[in-house]
Amino acid sequence: MNFDKYNTVKTLLIIVFAVAVYTAFQNIDVILRYIGILFSISVPFIIGGVIAFVLNIPMKAIEKMLFEDKKIIKKEIKKSVSRPVSLIISIILVIIVISAVINIVVPQLVKTFYSIGNNIYAFVPDAIEFFQSVIKSDEAVNIIERLVNIDWKTILNYVGNFLKSGGSMLNSTIGVVSTIFSTTVNIIIGFIFALYILLQKEKLSVQAIKIMFSVIPEKIGEKVLDVAKLSYKTFSNFVTGQCLEACILGTMFFIVLSILRMPYSLLIGVLIAFTALIPIVGAFIGCIISALLILMINPLQSLIFIAVFLIIQQIEGNLIYPHVVGNSVGLPSIWVLVAVTIGGNLFGITGMLLFIPLSSVLYTLFRKWVNKRIVKNCINIDKYIN
């Protein structure tokens, strides 16, 4: 009787699940729309979680360095002061870094674009002269002469005035302003949310653990906690290692380019440091942009820069990256490449950044599961490997 009742309940659950899946596929557009609405509502909180995760790394280090094992400060005062002070110092450090980068990059970029504009303006007459000497047909010469006689400044002024006064640009301008405003609001809300998380992270952690163990069995809860701890450790090590590796790489480029007396050495160092935050392909993006900048000044130096980049990239890829980042996430190089490729194809740059630590977590869990199964089945794996 109990067996029949069990089978009946199981069959009903399967039928309900099948009907739910069928209904979901029939109304997939509605479901996706509601998922999009839910995601747009949760964007500020996602941003806040990311900000809290990033700020928590320096905040923990500062808190440990200044307040742990210090007998000078009383325990009660230490507890109430350590977290806010550490958080404020972390925020100030981040603001200083961002301000320094802006002060370095923006003036250099303005100077670079001004120089590029002057070089292009000087290059056009030489190019026209060259084509006139190469192309001998009367028709081609007439076309070139017409191009030479065009008042380009008047045309550019006309285009600029049209873009400024064009009615079709009004909607685009309103859309851009609306997007900037909503993004700014989301960042502000996310930042405030991140402050609450960081100031009360222990309390929130206790609440989350209580809720989890109240709705799921204890064994499953323990496994979830183990995965959460592993994920936090892996992501934290990845962020720390990636930032340290980017700083080392940018410093190396700045020193080498300064020694070789190449233009934009500081700008290129900062640019490559930032693009190197994107695993594997980031530094090459910085290389292409930097080579184009140097090309406008001196084509020979651009070739020298590419050669220098390949040499430094080999040193960084074989010596620095494996020790700084590779060991921190515990993921073999081949799977790093797979993770970057899949993440980039699915979610772009964000996917590249997230899929390496995510793949490391899955790789670690799968490795533990495989080893556990081998031990449980009493298999002497060395016999088959040798």
XYZ file of C-alpha atoms in Angstrom:
386
model
C 0.000 0.000 0.000
C 2.796 2.386 0.918
C 4.665 1.420 -2.218
C 1.625 2.193 -4.405
C 1.110 5.515 -2.663
C 4.769 6.418 -3.154
C 4.586 5.574 -6.857
C 1.389 7.571 -7.233
C 2.918 10.681 -5.665
C 6.053 10.275 -7.752
C 4.015 9.941 -10.953
C 1.961 13.031 -10.104
C 5.127 15.046 -9.470
C 6.555 13.973 -12.842
C 3.300 14.955 -14.582
C 3.246 18.348 -12.852
C 6.889 18.932 -13.782
C 6.234 17.975 -17.428
C 3.202 20.276 -17.616
C 5.242 23.114 -16.045
C 8.071 22.646 -18.561
C 5.623 22.511 -21.481
C 3.829 25.659 -20.265
C 7.172 27.424 -19.825
C 8.215 26.643 -23.412
C 4.837 27.791 -24.719
C 5.228 31.134 -22.943
C 8.991 31.546 -23.311
C 8.675 35.161 -24.535
C 6.722 36.210 -21.450
C 9.174 34.413 -19.159
C 12.171 36.045 -20.827
C 10.525 39.461 -20.536
C 9.941 39.001 -16.814
C 13.502 37.716 -16.396
C 14.736 40.886 -18.132
C 12.620 43.059 -15.819
C 13.920 41.172 -12.778
C 17.498 41.557 -13.999
C 17.104 45.309 -14.599
C 15.734 45.683 -11.055
C 18.625 43.701 -9.585
C 21.394 45.517 -11.545
C 22.212 47.981 -8.701
C 22.505 45.107 -6.230
C 24.718 43.113 -8.616
C 26.945 46.187 -9.011
C 26.972 46.584 -5.222
C 27.985 42.953 -4.760
C 30.859 43.341 -7.226
C 32.041 46.577 -5.557
C 31.805 44.939 -2.120
C 33.788 41.912 -3.301
C 36.566 44.076 -4.798
C 36.764 46.459 -1.819
C 36.724 43.585 0.640
C 40.134 42.359 -0.589
C 42.156 45.464 0.413
C 39.868 46.090 3.395
C 40.678 42.682 4.901
C 44.401 43.220 4.381
C 44.292 46.695 5.972
C 42.158 45.434 8.862
C 44.581 42.615 9.525
C 47.667 44.814 9.227
C 46.454 47.674 11.443
C 44.194 46.125 14.042
C 44.862 42.412 14.493
C 47.189 41.385 17.343
C 47.590 45.005 18.475
C 47.592 45.314 22.266
C 47.548 49.121 22.205
C 43.864 49.422 21.245
C 41.246 48.002 23.577
C 39.107 45.164 22.281
C 35.789 47.105 22.396
C 37.242 50.142 20.636
C 39.067 47.949 18.151
C 35.873 46.142 17.148
C 33.901 49.345 16.558
C 36.682 51.249 14.793
C 38.581 48.665 12.737
C 35.936 48.013 10.074
C 34.944 51.643 9.256
C 38.562 52.838 9.273
C 39.706 49.957 7.062
C 36.806 50.563 4.656
C 37.520 54.310 4.419
C 41.221 53.671 3.762
C 40.335 51.127 1.043
C 37.977 53.579 -0.676
C 40.595 56.349 -0.512
C 43.235 54.043 -2.023
C 40.910 53.076 -4.890
C 40.061 56.748 -5.551
C 43.767 57.658 -5.539
C 44.571 54.885 -8.049
C 41.701 55.860 -10.378
C 42.573 59.572 -10.148
C 46.243 58.872 -10.857
C 45.373 56.784 -13.904
C 42.996 59.469 -15.226
C 45.588 62.201 -14.704
C 48.163 60.124 -16.548
C 46.040 58.782 -19.396
C 43.696 61.667 -20.298
C 46.369 64.389 -20.919
C 48.484 61.904 -22.842
C 45.494 60.844 -24.969
C 44.588 64.457 -25.738
C 48.188 65.162 -26.726
C 48.282 61.966 -28.817
C 45.079 62.714 -30.740
C 46.278 66.276 -31.370
C 49.549 64.908 -32.702
C 47.747 62.317 -34.847
C 45.523 65.053 -36.297
C 48.532 67.176 -37.193
C 50.310 64.196 -38.757
C 47.265 63.286 -40.847
C 46.865 66.917 -41.955
C 50.515 66.991 -43.036
C 50.292 63.530 -44.603
C 47.375 64.249 -46.989
C 49.256 66.597 -49.401
C 52.200 64.194 -49.577
C 49.841 61.283 -50.327
C 48.076 63.253 -53.075
C 51.413 64.238 -54.588
C 52.518 60.599 -54.523
C 49.384 59.382 -56.299
C 49.698 62.149 -58.861
C 53.189 60.933 -59.705
C 52.075 57.298 -59.903
C 48.763 57.676 -61.735
C 49.304 59.194 -65.167
C 45.768 59.152 -66.648
C 44.133 62.561 -67.290
C 40.876 61.499 -65.640
C 42.630 60.436 -62.422
C 44.595 63.687 -62.382
C 41.371 65.697 -62.745
C 39.770 63.806 -59.841
C 42.821 64.378 -57.655
C 42.877 68.069 -58.533
C 39.222 68.360 -57.543
C 40.000 66.703 -54.211
C 42.891 69.082 -53.673
C 40.715 72.113 -54.381
C 37.937 71.058 -51.993
C 37.589 73.311 -48.976
C 37.718 70.585 -46.343
C 37.481 73.012 -43.435
C 34.152 74.370 -44.703
C 32.810 70.846 -45.130
C 33.907 69.843 -41.648
C 32.323 72.968 -40.170
C 29.101 72.232 -42.059
C 29.021 68.640 -40.805
C 29.738 69.798 -37.258
C 26.938 72.365 -37.370
C 24.540 69.797 -38.789
C 25.366 67.331 -36.015
C 24.876 70.055 -33.438
C 21.550 71.304 -34.791
C 20.198 68.179 -36.469
C 16.766 67.193 -35.183
C 17.509 63.510 -35.679
C 20.247 63.787 -33.095
C 17.844 64.961 -30.393
C 16.414 61.543 -29.654
C 19.865 59.993 -29.607
C 21.088 62.688 -27.231
C 18.122 62.145 -24.920
C 18.747 58.390 -25.011
C 22.422 58.832 -24.175
C 21.629 61.230 -21.325
C 18.986 58.824 -19.997
C 21.417 55.911 -20.143
C 24.153 57.909 -18.395
C 21.704 59.039 -15.711
C 20.349 55.522 -15.059
C 23.860 54.072 -15.004
C 25.002 56.745 -12.554
C 21.995 56.078 -10.293
C 22.652 52.313 -10.416
C 26.321 52.832 -9.492
C 25.424 55.145 -6.591
C 22.808 52.708 -5.251
C 25.231 49.819 -5.754
C 27.990 51.668 -3.893
C 25.685 52.376 -0.924
C 24.577 48.732 -0.970
C 28.232 47.649 -1.002
C 28.959 49.791 2.069
C 26.130 48.105 3.970
C 27.425 44.674 2.937
C 30.989 45.412 4.041
C 30.012 47.000 7.356
C 27.676 44.135 8.277
C 29.134 41.188 6.373
C 29.438 38.910 9.431
C 25.811 39.542 10.413
C 24.613 38.969 6.853
C 26.692 35.769 6.661
C 25.087 34.418 9.854
C 21.608 35.255 8.564
C 22.266 33.563 5.217
C 23.604 30.420 6.936
C 20.551 30.242 9.238
C 18.150 30.615 6.310
C 20.019 28.002 4.277
C 20.025 25.372 7.044
C 16.352 26.046 7.774
C 15.263 25.049 4.258
C 17.783 22.364 3.175
C 19.281 19.282 4.904
C 22.446 19.721 6.943
C 24.676 17.594 4.668
C 23.683 19.563 1.589
C 24.179 22.804 3.537
C 27.716 21.786 4.485
C 28.529 21.072 0.842
C 27.083 24.438 -0.199
C 29.256 26.178 2.428
C 32.362 24.334 1.203
C 31.652 25.400 -2.385
C 31.008 29.002 -1.268
C 34.301 29.134 0.657
C 36.205 27.627 -2.275
C 34.563 30.073 -4.701
C 35.383 33.105 -2.560
C 38.992 32.012 -2.081
C 39.452 31.297 -5.804
C 37.852 34.550 -7.005
C 39.750 36.585 -4.398
C 43.086 35.028 -5.361
C 42.320 35.563 -9.043
C 41.500 39.273 -8.604
C 44.579 39.845 -6.442
C 46.893 37.903 -8.752
C 45.512 39.497 -11.923
C 45.927 43.042 -10.553
C 49.455 42.308 -9.311
C 50.422 40.752 -12.645
C 49.017 43.747 -14.554
C 51.001 46.185 -12.379
C 54.213 44.199 -12.891
C 53.682 44.029 -16.658
C 52.870 47.746 -16.962
C 55.934 48.678 -14.889
C 58.173 46.473 -17.043
C 56.940 48.158 -20.235
C 57.366 51.648 -18.758
C 60.963 50.939 -17.677
C 62.018 49.241 -20.926
C 60.380 51.857 -23.187
C 61.894 54.678 -21.134
C 65.361 53.125 -21.496
C 64.830 52.805 -25.271
C 63.596 56.451 -25.387
C 60.322 55.551 -27.081
C 57.335 57.939 -27.147
C 54.341 57.507 -24.812
C 56.221 55.181 -22.454
C 54.086 56.120 -19.432
C 50.814 56.016 -21.403
C 51.670 52.624 -22.910
C 52.665 51.228 -19.513
C 49.335 52.271 -17.990
C 47.387 51.138 -21.070
C 48.960 47.664 -21.121
C 48.507 47.353 -17.346
C 44.772 47.973 -17.742
C 44.275 45.779 -20.796
C 46.323 43.014 -19.116
C 43.456 42.674 -16.612
C 41.738 40.775 -19.445
C 43.385 37.317 -19.335
C 45.587 36.125 -22.230
C 44.280 38.470 -24.980
C 44.266 41.749 -23.034
C 47.955 42.536 -23.396
C 47.770 41.966 -27.167
C 44.925 44.504 -27.414
C 47.156 46.992 -25.598
C 50.003 46.102 -27.956
C 47.943 46.873 -31.084
C 46.758 50.241 -29.741
C 50.247 51.184 -28.542
C 51.869 50.157 -31.835
C 49.415 52.367 -33.760
C 50.205 55.314 -31.488
C 53.960 54.915 -32.009
C 53.429 54.323 -35.752
C 52.108 57.872 -36.138
C 55.382 59.181 -34.681
C 57.997 56.772 -36.038
C 57.253 53.563 -38.029
C 60.668 52.061 -37.177
C 60.105 52.529 -33.456
C 56.718 50.868 -33.884
C 58.434 47.725 -35.201
C 60.950 47.881 -32.339
C 58.053 48.158 -29.868
C 56.383 45.042 -31.298
C 59.653 43.116 -30.917
C 60.022 44.397 -27.325
C 56.404 43.426 -26.605
C 56.927 39.857 -27.832
C 60.048 39.476 -25.667
C 58.393 40.876 -22.525
C 55.260 38.839 -23.218
C 57.334 35.640 -23.321
C 58.981 36.537 -20.000
C 55.605 37.412 -18.463
C 53.818 34.348 -19.854
C 56.484 31.824 -18.837
C 57.775 33.269 -15.559
C 55.455 35.875 -14.032
C 51.894 34.792 -14.905
C 52.191 31.114 -13.856
C 53.588 32.098 -10.441
C 51.399 35.134 -9.772
C 48.031 34.090 -11.264
C 48.275 30.458 -12.335
C 49.170 29.111 -8.917
C 46.574 31.342 -7.222
C 43.606 29.808 -9.063
C 45.047 26.290 -9.442
C 43.899 25.861 -13.052
C 46.134 24.279 -15.737
C 47.022 26.500 -18.696
C 44.993 24.526 -21.235
C 41.805 24.984 -19.188
C 42.585 28.682 -18.725
C 42.572 29.010 -22.523
C 39.314 27.022 -22.783
C 37.690 29.159 -20.056
C 38.733 32.425 -21.727
C 37.484 31.244 -25.137
C 34.086 30.066 -23.878
C 33.598 33.049 -21.579
C 34.570 35.512 -24.305
C 32.199 33.974 -26.846
C 29.281 33.938 -24.403
C 29.658 37.172 -22.435
C 32.553 39.124 -23.956
C 35.159 40.682 -21.665
C 33.027 40.013 -18.569
C 32.936 36.322 -19.474
C 36.720 36.227 -19.871
C 37.160 37.647 -16.372
C 34.569 35.419 -14.682
C 35.127 32.085 -16.401
C 38.725 31.533 -15.217
C 37.917 31.487 -11.453
C 34.565 29.798 -12.160
C 36.299 27.063 -14.164
C 38.871 26.731 -11.382
C 36.097 26.104 -8.849
C 34.453 23.493 -11.103
C 37.846 21.916 -11.850
C 38.648 21.620 -8.117
C 35.226 20.159 -7.266
C 35.402 17.677 -10.146
C 38.948 16.644 -9.181
C 37.844 16.025 -5.592
C 34.868 13.985 -6.812
C 37.062 11.867 -9.132
C 39.636 11.172 -6.393
C 36.885 10.326 -3.920
C 35.297 7.850 -6.359
C 38.661 6.204 -7.045
C 39.340 5.783 -3.300
C 35.799 4.524 -2.669
C 36.091 1.889 -5.414
C 39.567 0.844 -4.120
C 41.182 1.286 -7.541
C 44.961 1.318 -7.788
C 45.177 4.075 -10.398
C 49.007 4.026 -10.442
C 48.910 0.585 -12.016
C 47.092 1.913 -15.073
C 49.029 5.172 -15.306
C 52.433 3.450 -15.228
